[in-house]
């Protein structure tokens, strides 16, 4: 076994690898860029080596720097994590030639499966079901349009070297194909240094299901069952679970057998994932194979009890796998929510900056569910523009899917972040939706359920009770702190403009009793004091956590995906509030605003130009993604506020219409 491993990665996955190495008694060396100096991973590693500036192309992607760091540290092996050099066969061969062990599959497997065009040919030869498409290289937009018509729209445009949801577009027409083909080639060249593109049929209302495989260097290969990854946004997975609620035992076995057959065809010898697109009828087709550890691997670990990082290390060290297929079984259900620094209320646009507050849920056994939180940042850390904006992978496990969903909803309640936009309210909304609870998923779920974007959810009657009781309790605490002599017990609580008459008292246990609409609500085990961002309590035997903030005239309260301004007022003051006119939002209909901080790639319009609805007016690059902004209505350009190459901030005016 190795005595020292170098981790050629950063953030959450570096922390994850360090934890397993510690458990195995292996020392760790971490390379880091300027942006990652002082990171949590740097703090946890036994040794650290600086390898350059913040951009990955000048640090984490430079093979010479990684090899030099191995030599300097005396490490015997390199774990690449995911992303960066993890699926680079040239890097794997370089390490092999240098006498350094690569903790991952052999270079032949990476080369065969890492290229999506080649992998589909291997899959077909191995008897794996494949999606209709064109696997050859496409040289021009005209050729792409011609092939798309032969396949039949809708068609997916994909970068051959793609990954992480980048370099993918769906075309529904010749116009979409012409625009999308160029955009995918540009993204692929920027993100992967390889602009090859291929086309395949887009399966309508599909599900994304993948099989985790694991092999050793002695020919042993097993399936660790399936994961459902259908909840996606812009082809980026957001919520994953294991196992899939779609599959029956026969389909699960068939997918597992095909995944093993494909892995065996390339002598696979590490952790890898065979991804399938599945129809609602349980038909399935090979999508691609990821020759690395997946972001969503924790849900598989939670239902199987297998540490995949440990098994990768043991396989790389030449050990024989310590279990067989018949030794593996599915235990319970697990869900993973990816917490990102992005603003769901602004189209999920990346949000960078300092993580001013970060309160995490308690990990481990919580009674009816178990919590695991894989995070690479701490309170006070900077969310950098140079890398993926992931904050954490929050996981829940339960004996049943219902228990896992309930556990995830509670764990999200117990997560508090401030300083950057984040998607916790959105993740909470999904957990509360009946469609998600029923398991009726597809890759279009987000678009189907939030066609006009995410605006939160209206509070349920139970959540209104939470808002009322929380506001009343906080008002009591603040009045007591201020020495309020009135000792008033009757109030009107406004949720927005909706009024509720309440009366407060205390029972024998000194719990707060709120009389509301001919019923009594009991609030107990209150954990809040002024300045705290979370209010924890038990309402009629149901524990909950709400996010709270004092406002000039009340409280801003959020519970899961519902939020409101809540005021505790005397009846006469409440009556006056209800008569006040509502504030009208500023009219920005004639402005095209930058949705995020980024770099202007192009603004293909000029002053005086007539623009039709749907035409491209600006292209902004951020987080390695090109964001195409289109006109929402016909108009004439009055002013252009930026040019190609300009850096822009969120809400900067790019184009103004007359």
XYZ file of C-alpha atoms in Angstrom:
658
model
C 0.000 0.000 0.000
C 1.071 3.581 -0.653
C 2.513 5.648 2.168
C 1.941 9.037 0.488
C -0.524 10.172 -2.210
C -0.589 13.463 -4.093
C -4.050 14.918 -4.788
C -4.153 16.746 -8.120
C -7.383 18.560 -7.382
C -9.051 21.075 -5.100
C -12.134 21.894 -3.062
C -14.690 19.353 -1.956
C -13.226 16.326 -3.739
C -9.751 17.013 -2.329
C -11.238 17.094 1.174
C -13.121 13.869 0.419
C -9.941 12.060 -0.681
C -7.991 13.325 2.336
C -10.629 11.865 4.695
C -10.270 8.382 3.213
C -6.467 8.603 3.163
C -6.493 9.506 6.848
C -8.679 6.474 7.555
C -6.209 4.277 5.648
C -3.152 5.800 7.346
C -1.838 7.345 4.111
C -0.129 10.761 4.092
C -1.462 13.354 1.619
C 0.156 16.054 -0.507
C -2.094 18.718 -1.999
C -1.229 21.008 -4.895
C -2.943 24.391 -4.873
C -3.310 27.544 -6.953
C -3.286 31.175 -5.813
C -7.064 31.161 -5.341
C -6.906 28.067 -3.121
C -4.179 29.202 -0.748
C -5.457 28.702 2.796
C -8.399 26.546 1.682
C -9.971 23.841 3.848
C -8.243 21.176 1.747
C -4.879 22.910 2.254
C -5.506 23.012 5.979
C -6.317 19.287 6.113
C -3.518 17.949 3.882
C -0.254 16.785 5.435
C 1.777 18.748 2.861
C 0.934 21.435 0.305
C 2.710 22.610 -2.843
C 1.880 25.793 -4.736
C 1.581 25.220 -8.501
C 0.652 28.576 -9.980
C -1.963 31.227 -10.765
C -5.693 30.794 -10.222
C -6.812 29.853 -13.769
C -6.823 26.060 -14.055
C -5.048 26.277 -17.410
C -2.067 27.775 -15.564
C -2.079 25.429 -12.573
C -4.223 22.294 -12.175
C -4.053 21.424 -15.888
C -0.262 21.743 -16.232
C 1.110 18.185 -16.176
C 4.722 19.254 -15.649
C 3.749 21.055 -12.442
C 1.928 17.997 -11.089
C 4.834 15.680 -11.878
C 7.333 18.130 -10.352
C 5.198 18.243 -7.199
C 5.220 14.440 -7.002
C 9.006 14.396 -7.281
C 9.388 17.179 -4.733
C 7.128 15.490 -2.183
C 8.133 11.873 -2.676
C 4.548 10.782 -3.264
C 4.100 7.367 -4.865
C 0.723 7.906 -6.489
C -1.611 10.616 -7.776
C -5.363 10.770 -7.222
C -6.863 13.149 -9.805
C -10.363 13.410 -8.299
C -12.824 14.479 -10.998
C -12.440 17.144 -13.664
C -9.028 18.642 -14.531
C -6.657 15.770 -15.504
C -8.806 12.903 -14.214
C -9.759 11.596 -17.683
C -6.626 12.562 -19.574
C -4.927 9.452 -21.012
C -1.784 11.428 -21.877
C -1.406 12.341 -18.196
C -2.015 8.741 -17.100
C 0.653 7.506 -19.527
C 3.035 10.249 -18.432
C 2.759 9.132 -14.819
C 3.203 5.513 -15.855
C 6.388 6.393 -17.740
C 7.669 8.324 -14.710
C 7.071 5.358 -12.408
C 4.208 7.109 -10.606
C 0.942 5.277 -9.983
C -2.209 6.848 -11.393
C -5.182 6.210 -9.109
C -7.714 5.552 -11.817
C -8.247 3.218 -14.751
C -5.535 2.190 -17.206
C -4.781 4.677 -20.016
C -6.335 2.415 -22.667
C -9.685 2.429 -20.837
C -9.547 6.199 -20.383
C -8.790 6.701 -24.066
C -11.433 4.257 -25.265
C -14.196 5.491 -22.972
C -13.186 9.105 -22.370
C -13.846 10.043 -25.995
C -17.605 9.895 -26.488
C -17.401 8.963 -30.161
C -15.003 6.069 -29.591
C -16.891 4.893 -26.497
C -20.144 4.519 -28.440
C -18.377 2.306 -30.974
C -16.985 0.157 -28.152
C -20.440 0.000 -26.579
C -22.051 -1.198 -29.800
C -19.381 -3.897 -30.195
C -19.945 -5.015 -26.575
C -23.678 -5.439 -27.185
C -24.719 -2.357 -25.218
C -27.854 -0.500 -26.346
C -26.909 2.811 -28.022
C -28.814 5.958 -29.013
C -29.252 6.634 -32.754
C -26.849 9.345 -33.910
C -23.786 10.347 -35.914
C -20.560 9.401 -34.188
C -18.192 10.668 -36.888
C -16.532 14.058 -36.733
C -18.480 16.956 -38.223
C -16.479 19.617 -40.008
C -19.019 22.368 -40.745
C -22.348 23.872 -39.710
C -23.846 22.896 -43.058
C -22.847 19.283 -42.545
C -24.290 19.360 -39.006
C -27.637 20.638 -40.289
C -27.740 17.938 -42.995
C -26.986 15.143 -40.506
C -29.519 16.492 -38.018
C -32.244 16.263 -40.637
C -31.252 12.666 -41.343
C -31.429 11.761 -37.628
C -34.621 13.784 -37.093
C -35.110 16.621 -34.622
C -34.760 17.088 -31.702
C -31.011 16.426 -31.839
C -28.402 16.834 -29.110
C -25.120 18.562 -29.981
C -22.313 17.327 -27.737
C -18.621 17.996 -27.376
C -16.682 14.756 -27.762
C -14.377 15.633 -24.862
C -17.173 17.171 -22.799
C -18.145 16.704 -19.201
C -19.724 18.479 -16.254
C -22.703 19.593 -18.339
C -20.518 21.795 -20.553
C -20.478 21.648 -24.340
C -24.070 20.476 -24.811
C -27.030 21.979 -26.680
C -30.374 20.611 -27.886
C -31.478 21.716 -31.367
C -35.132 21.603 -32.410
C -34.657 23.183 -35.844
C -32.090 24.052 -38.496
C -31.712 27.510 -36.960
C -31.046 26.002 -33.507
C -28.499 23.649 -35.055
C -26.650 26.414 -36.895
C -26.364 28.542 -33.749
C -25.823 25.693 -31.293
C -23.146 23.918 -33.326
C -20.908 26.998 -33.314
C -21.551 27.644 -29.617
C -20.733 24.060 -28.589
C -17.498 24.055 -30.615
C -16.449 27.336 -28.971
C -17.301 26.092 -25.459
C -15.532 22.787 -26.071
C -12.353 24.492 -27.256
C -12.341 26.824 -24.232
C -13.183 24.204 -21.604
C -11.434 21.104 -22.960
C -9.009 22.280 -25.660
C -10.845 20.005 -28.130
C -13.603 21.316 -30.405
C -14.776 18.005 -31.868
C -18.557 17.665 -31.836
C -20.989 14.814 -32.499
C -24.780 14.507 -32.774
C -27.299 12.076 -31.349
C -31.062 11.720 -31.172
C -32.592 13.491 -28.186
C -34.948 11.151 -26.328
C -38.159 12.992 -25.401
C -38.984 13.085 -21.669
C -35.918 10.990 -20.839
C -34.412 9.963 -17.542
C -30.700 9.924 -16.763
C -29.678 6.730 -14.991
C -26.144 5.538 -14.403
C -24.465 2.371 -13.182
C -21.453 2.516 -10.860
C -18.835 -0.078 -11.748
C -15.661 -1.034 -9.934
C -12.784 -3.153 -11.168
C -9.355 -4.319 -10.035
C -6.198 -5.265 -11.936
C -7.043 -8.978 -11.707
C -10.087 -9.001 -13.973
C -12.728 -8.638 -11.275
C -15.530 -6.180 -12.111
C -18.743 -5.527 -10.189
C -21.740 -3.229 -10.426
C -22.618 -1.148 -7.371
C -26.101 -0.584 -8.765
C -27.758 2.498 -10.113
C -28.201 6.209 -9.516
C -30.925 8.461 -10.891
C -29.585 11.842 -12.006
C -32.581 13.204 -13.924
C -32.977 16.477 -12.017
C -30.700 18.612 -14.173
C -30.317 22.240 -15.137
C -28.489 23.120 -18.333
C -27.384 19.471 -18.458
C -25.732 19.875 -15.043
C -26.921 17.404 -12.410
C -28.533 19.068 -9.383
C -30.186 16.265 -7.380
C -29.184 12.602 -7.523
C -30.489 9.534 -5.743
C -29.726 5.852 -5.393
C -31.329 3.625 -6.373
C -33.534 4.895 -9.228
C -37.284 4.931 -8.508
C -37.906 3.944 -12.152
C -36.153 0.603 -12.287
C -37.470 -2.818 -11.445
C -35.142 -5.689 -10.548
C -35.003 -7.049 -14.115
C -34.094 -3.691 -15.683
C -31.568 -2.952 -12.941
C -29.847 -6.282 -13.600
C -29.889 -5.770 -17.375
C -28.298 -2.315 -17.056
C -25.736 -3.629 -14.588
C -24.839 -6.545 -16.869
C -24.350 -4.213 -19.860
C -22.220 -1.828 -17.801
C -20.003 -4.703 -16.662
C -19.731 -6.016 -20.239
C -18.562 -2.618 -21.448
C -16.070 -2.274 -18.588
C -14.748 -5.765 -19.257
C -14.265 -4.921 -22.949
C -11.624 -2.325 -22.016
C -10.163 -4.203 -19.017
C -11.499 -1.564 -16.642
C -9.674 -1.489 -13.304
C -10.980 1.310 -11.065
C -14.176 3.181 -10.219
C -16.143 4.256 -13.278
C -19.659 5.117 -14.300
C -21.665 3.920 -17.291
C -24.387 6.446 -18.044
C -27.668 5.623 -19.775
C -30.580 7.657 -21.073
C -33.803 5.841 -20.212
C -37.351 6.147 -21.428
C -40.301 6.187 -19.070
C -41.020 2.642 -20.330
C -37.649 1.508 -18.890
C -36.020 1.261 -22.309
C -32.399 2.402 -22.003
C -29.512 3.449 -24.231
C -25.808 3.949 -23.571
C -24.884 7.607 -23.200
C -21.227 7.664 -22.165
C -18.759 6.258 -19.669
C -16.988 8.466 -17.172
C -13.604 6.966 -16.386
C -13.255 8.603 -12.998
C -14.945 9.107 -9.673
C -18.321 10.814 -10.109
C -19.449 13.889 -8.194
C -22.495 11.932 -7.007
C -20.591 8.903 -5.691
C -21.682 9.477 -2.049
C -25.226 8.183 -2.662
C -23.798 4.886 -3.894
C -21.552 4.694 -0.854
C -24.548 5.308 1.423
C -26.636 2.434 0.003
C -23.795 -0.086 -0.386
C -21.412 0.729 2.462
C -18.477 0.712 0.009
C -15.916 3.539 0.166
C -15.229 4.136 -3.534
C -12.153 6.296 -2.937
C -10.649 3.552 -0.807
C -11.392 0.947 -3.470
C -9.746 3.116 -6.149
C -6.619 3.354 -4.021
C -6.588 -0.389 -3.310
C -7.080 -1.222 -6.994
C -4.258 1.138 -8.022
C -2.015 -0.562 -5.443
C -2.702 -3.914 -7.120
C -4.892 -5.417 -4.415
C -7.599 -7.916 -5.296
C -11.145 -6.710 -4.727
C -12.326 -7.922 -1.336
C -15.906 -8.720 -2.379
C -17.895 -10.206 -5.256
C -21.160 -9.235 -6.943
C -23.183 -11.572 -4.759
C -21.800 -9.837 -1.655
C -23.341 -6.501 -2.683
C -26.903 -5.381 -2.028
C -28.947 -2.197 -1.848
C -29.596 -0.970 1.670
C -32.141 1.865 1.978
C -32.262 5.010 -0.136
C -29.964 8.017 -0.494
C -30.381 11.479 -1.998
C -27.742 14.100 -2.829
C -28.443 17.804 -3.313
C -25.693 19.891 -4.881
C -25.544 23.222 -3.093
C -24.224 25.839 -5.499
C -23.284 29.492 -5.197
C -25.911 30.582 -7.686
C -29.079 32.649 -7.476
C -32.210 30.605 -8.304
C -34.308 33.782 -8.308
C -32.142 35.149 -11.155
C -32.125 32.190 -13.479
C -29.581 30.215 -11.400
C -26.797 32.579 -12.361
C -23.410 32.053 -10.687
C -22.791 34.104 -7.559
C -19.242 34.754 -6.467
C -17.950 36.405 -3.331
C -17.240 35.706 0.317
C -19.224 33.095 2.212
C -20.064 35.339 5.147
C -22.137 32.739 7.028
C -22.206 28.973 6.610
C -24.111 26.915 9.154
C -24.164 23.224 8.267
C -26.601 20.540 9.389
C -25.383 18.071 11.969
C -23.964 14.975 10.291
C -24.687 11.390 11.290
C -27.741 9.592 12.614
C -30.675 11.953 13.152
C -33.205 9.302 14.155
C -35.340 8.621 11.086
C -32.604 9.662 8.676
C -28.833 10.094 8.369
C -27.012 13.205 7.101
C -23.715 13.429 5.228
C -22.308 16.759 4.036
C -19.300 16.776 1.707
C -18.040 20.350 1.557
C -14.795 22.002 0.562
C -15.420 25.460 1.993
C -15.823 27.076 5.386
C -17.467 30.197 6.676
C -15.364 33.132 5.494
C -13.997 31.410 2.382
C -14.169 33.005 -1.049
C -16.274 31.461 -3.820
C -13.966 31.999 -6.780
C -14.878 32.882 -10.340
C -12.179 30.494 -11.569
C -13.843 27.206 -10.639
C -17.157 25.404 -10.357
C -19.304 27.268 -7.784
C -20.184 24.188 -5.715
C -20.375 24.759 -1.965
C -21.381 21.301 -0.779
C -22.948 17.968 -1.608
C -25.619 17.447 1.038
C -26.770 13.838 1.357
C -29.521 12.097 3.277
C -30.107 8.392 3.836
C -33.255 6.653 4.989
C -34.620 3.138 5.072
C -37.167 4.167 2.406
C -37.288 6.813 -0.309
C -39.897 8.767 1.674
C -37.590 8.795 4.699
C -34.659 10.002 2.566
C -36.775 12.799 1.018
C -38.007 13.913 4.447
C -34.462 13.800 5.784
C -33.148 15.885 2.905
C -35.855 18.504 3.424
C -34.929 18.787 7.107
C -31.181 18.894 6.355
C -31.751 21.728 3.887
C -33.722 23.594 6.575
C -30.685 23.292 8.831
C -28.366 24.792 6.194
C -27.790 28.550 6.328
C -25.657 30.545 3.905
C -25.160 34.252 3.377
C -22.801 36.449 1.406
C -23.480 34.725 -1.920
C -26.619 33.657 -3.730
C -27.387 29.977 -3.224
C -29.865 27.367 -4.424
C -30.998 25.945 -1.070
C -34.553 27.363 -1.447
C -34.843 25.730 -4.870
C -33.602 22.360 -3.603
C -36.138 22.615 -0.779
C -38.904 23.343 -3.291
C -38.152 20.149 -5.194
C -38.259 18.070 -1.994
C -41.729 19.487 -1.247
C -43.203 18.851 -4.697
C -45.625 15.963 -5.063
C -44.161 15.061 -8.458
C -40.714 14.558 -6.975
C -42.108 12.640 -4.036
C -43.885 10.313 -6.486
C -40.648 9.597 -8.375
C -42.075 10.778 -11.731
C -38.840 12.333 -12.932
C -37.286 13.365 -16.247
C -34.378 15.515 -17.379
C -36.912 18.255 -18.238
C -38.201 18.325 -14.646
C -36.956 21.824 -13.811
C -38.202 23.295 -17.078
C -41.561 21.546 -16.656
C -42.120 22.556 -13.047
C -40.617 26.064 -13.219
C -41.286 27.204 -16.817
C -41.071 30.892 -15.913
C -38.090 30.524 -13.636
C -37.939 29.983 -9.894
C -39.818 32.464 -7.729
C -40.148 30.317 -4.629
C -43.347 28.591 -3.573
C -46.425 30.019 -1.934
C -46.517 29.081 1.757
C -48.696 26.125 2.674
C -51.118 26.439 5.578
C -48.577 24.638 7.765
C -45.879 27.111 6.731
C -48.167 30.056 7.504
C -48.474 28.625 11.006
C -44.666 28.543 11.203
C -44.398 32.163 10.010
C -46.999 33.357 12.519
C -45.599 31.509 15.519
C -41.962 32.344 14.724
C -42.722 36.051 14.286
C -44.795 36.113 17.480
C -42.059 34.361 19.446
C -39.313 36.676 18.159
C -41.483 39.691 18.922
C -41.893 38.426 22.495
C -38.141 37.936 22.930
C -37.364 41.405 21.582
C -40.060 43.047 23.718
C -38.710 41.335 26.828
C -35.179 42.400 25.920
C -36.356 45.998 25.480
C -38.253 45.935 28.761
C -41.659 46.536 27.119
C -44.044 47.424 29.989
C -47.285 46.881 28.037
C -47.341 43.079 28.364
C -49.673 42.973 25.356
C -50.921 39.492 24.424
C -53.235 40.272 21.493
C -51.657 41.047 18.131
C -52.345 41.072 14.419
C -49.752 39.176 12.410
C -49.448 40.210 8.771
C -47.996 37.792 6.216
C -47.623 40.222 3.367
C -51.078 41.842 3.537
C -52.880 38.821 4.925
C -53.881 39.471 8.546
C -54.203 36.933 11.364
C -55.488 37.758 14.853
C -53.508 35.984 17.538
C -53.443 35.787 21.329
C -50.346 34.688 23.251
C -50.012 32.809 26.519
C -47.749 30.287 28.223
C -48.630 26.789 29.426
C -47.381 25.001 32.540
C -44.206 23.903 30.747
C -43.519 27.578 29.858
C -44.051 26.791 26.172
C -45.529 29.570 24.049
C -49.177 28.993 23.094
C -50.521 30.972 20.138
C -54.308 31.054 19.827
C -55.167 31.406 16.141
C -58.480 30.907 14.311
C -60.137 28.928 17.134
C -57.148 26.644 17.607
C -54.068 26.640 19.805
C -50.542 26.139 18.477
C -47.791 25.215 20.921
C -44.237 26.333 20.222
C -41.631 24.550 22.344
C -37.874 23.945 22.516
C -37.241 27.411 21.067
C -33.626 27.948 20.060
C -33.225 31.589 19.024
C -31.845 34.810 20.357
C -31.384 38.207 18.669
C -28.692 38.062 16.002
C -29.179 34.382 15.153
C -30.010 33.666 11.505
C -31.890 30.445 12.204
C -34.891 29.880 14.432
C -35.239 26.283 15.629
C -38.227 25.005 17.530
C -40.926 22.353 17.708
C -44.439 23.296 16.568
C -47.102 20.896 17.819
C -44.546 18.065 18.068
C -43.019 18.769 14.616
C -39.418 20.077 14.667
C -38.489 22.739 12.109
C -35.860 25.333 11.277
C -36.650 28.691 9.696
C -34.268 31.302 8.338
C -34.983 34.678 9.945
C -33.801 38.240 9.618
C -35.011 41.400 11.296
C -36.413 44.057 8.961
C -37.205 47.726 9.778
C -40.899 46.901 10.241
C -40.961 43.182 10.963
C -39.165 39.986 10.068
C -38.102 38.311 6.838
C -38.768 34.613 7.331
C -38.019 31.712 4.997
C -39.061 28.127 5.520
C -37.834 25.884 2.741
C -38.988 27.497 -0.548
C -41.547 29.874 0.973
C -40.585 33.297 2.279
C -42.445 36.410 3.415
C -42.177 39.694 5.239
C -44.025 39.059 8.510
C -45.101 41.866 10.869
C -46.430 41.646 14.425
C -48.576 44.743 14.962
C -51.346 46.163 17.068
C -54.717 45.741 15.316
C -54.957 49.472 14.530
C -51.442 49.639 13.045
C -52.106 46.500 11.021
C -55.234 48.093 9.544
C -53.166 51.056 8.333
C -50.514 48.778 6.802
C -53.169 46.962 4.831
C -54.273 50.256 3.268
C -50.787 51.259 2.068
C -50.278 51.109 -1.733
C -48.005 48.338 -2.977
C -44.538 49.337 -4.186
C -44.186 49.029 -7.951
C -40.975 47.422 -9.226
C -38.745 49.468 -11.536
C -39.416 48.981 -15.247
C -36.435 47.239 -16.866
C -38.346 45.930 -19.890
C -36.283 48.034 -22.312
C -32.936 46.967 -20.858
C -30.820 43.877 -21.441
C -28.871 43.412 -18.220
C -25.867 41.226 -17.601
C -27.245 38.317 -15.594
C -23.938 37.668 -13.840
C -20.335 38.820 -13.479
C -18.432 37.738 -16.580
C -16.688 38.662 -19.799
C -18.436 39.975 -22.903
C -17.795 37.591 -25.805
C -19.880 39.527 -28.329
C -22.672 42.078 -28.644
C -23.816 41.541 -32.248
C -26.121 44.596 -32.425
C -25.493 48.292 -33.068
C -27.273 51.544 -32.235
C -30.267 52.075 -34.503
C -30.547 48.408 -35.463
C -33.996 46.819 -35.529
C -34.073 43.636 -33.478
C -36.732 40.931 -33.528
C -37.841 38.942 -30.502
C -35.587 35.907 -30.008
C -32.560 37.384 -31.759
C -29.204 37.196 -29.962
C -28.176 40.564 -28.497
C -25.256 39.576 -26.271
C -23.027 36.624 -25.335
C -21.479 36.575 -21.857
C -18.898 34.044 -20.688
C -18.790 33.058 -17.016
C -17.683 29.891 -15.224
C -16.396 28.558 -18.604
C -19.940 28.719 -20.030
C -21.216 30.939 -22.827
C -24.594 32.490 -21.977
C -26.567 33.677 -24.988
C -28.931 36.576 -24.198
C -31.850 37.042 -26.588
C -34.259 39.942 -27.133
C -37.554 39.380 -25.334
C -39.469 41.631 -27.758
C -39.077 43.541 -31.025
C -37.333 46.886 -30.754
C -34.732 49.380 -31.948
C -31.358 49.563 -30.211
C -30.946 52.913 -28.428
C -27.564 52.287 -26.765
C -24.922 49.593 -26.368
C -23.220 49.568 -22.974
C -20.300 47.201 -23.528
C -18.093 45.613 -26.165
C -16.330 42.304 -26.712
C -13.640 41.741 -24.097
C -15.191 44.006 -21.455
C -15.647 42.614 -17.924
C -19.168 43.203 -16.613
C -20.898 42.904 -13.251
C -24.360 41.529 -12.561
C -27.085 43.972 -13.682
C -24.760 46.067 -15.863
C -26.708 47.425 -18.843
C -25.548 45.715 -22.035
C -28.179 46.950 -24.490
C -30.953 49.545 -24.170
C -33.956 49.660 -26.502
C -35.766 52.851 -27.511
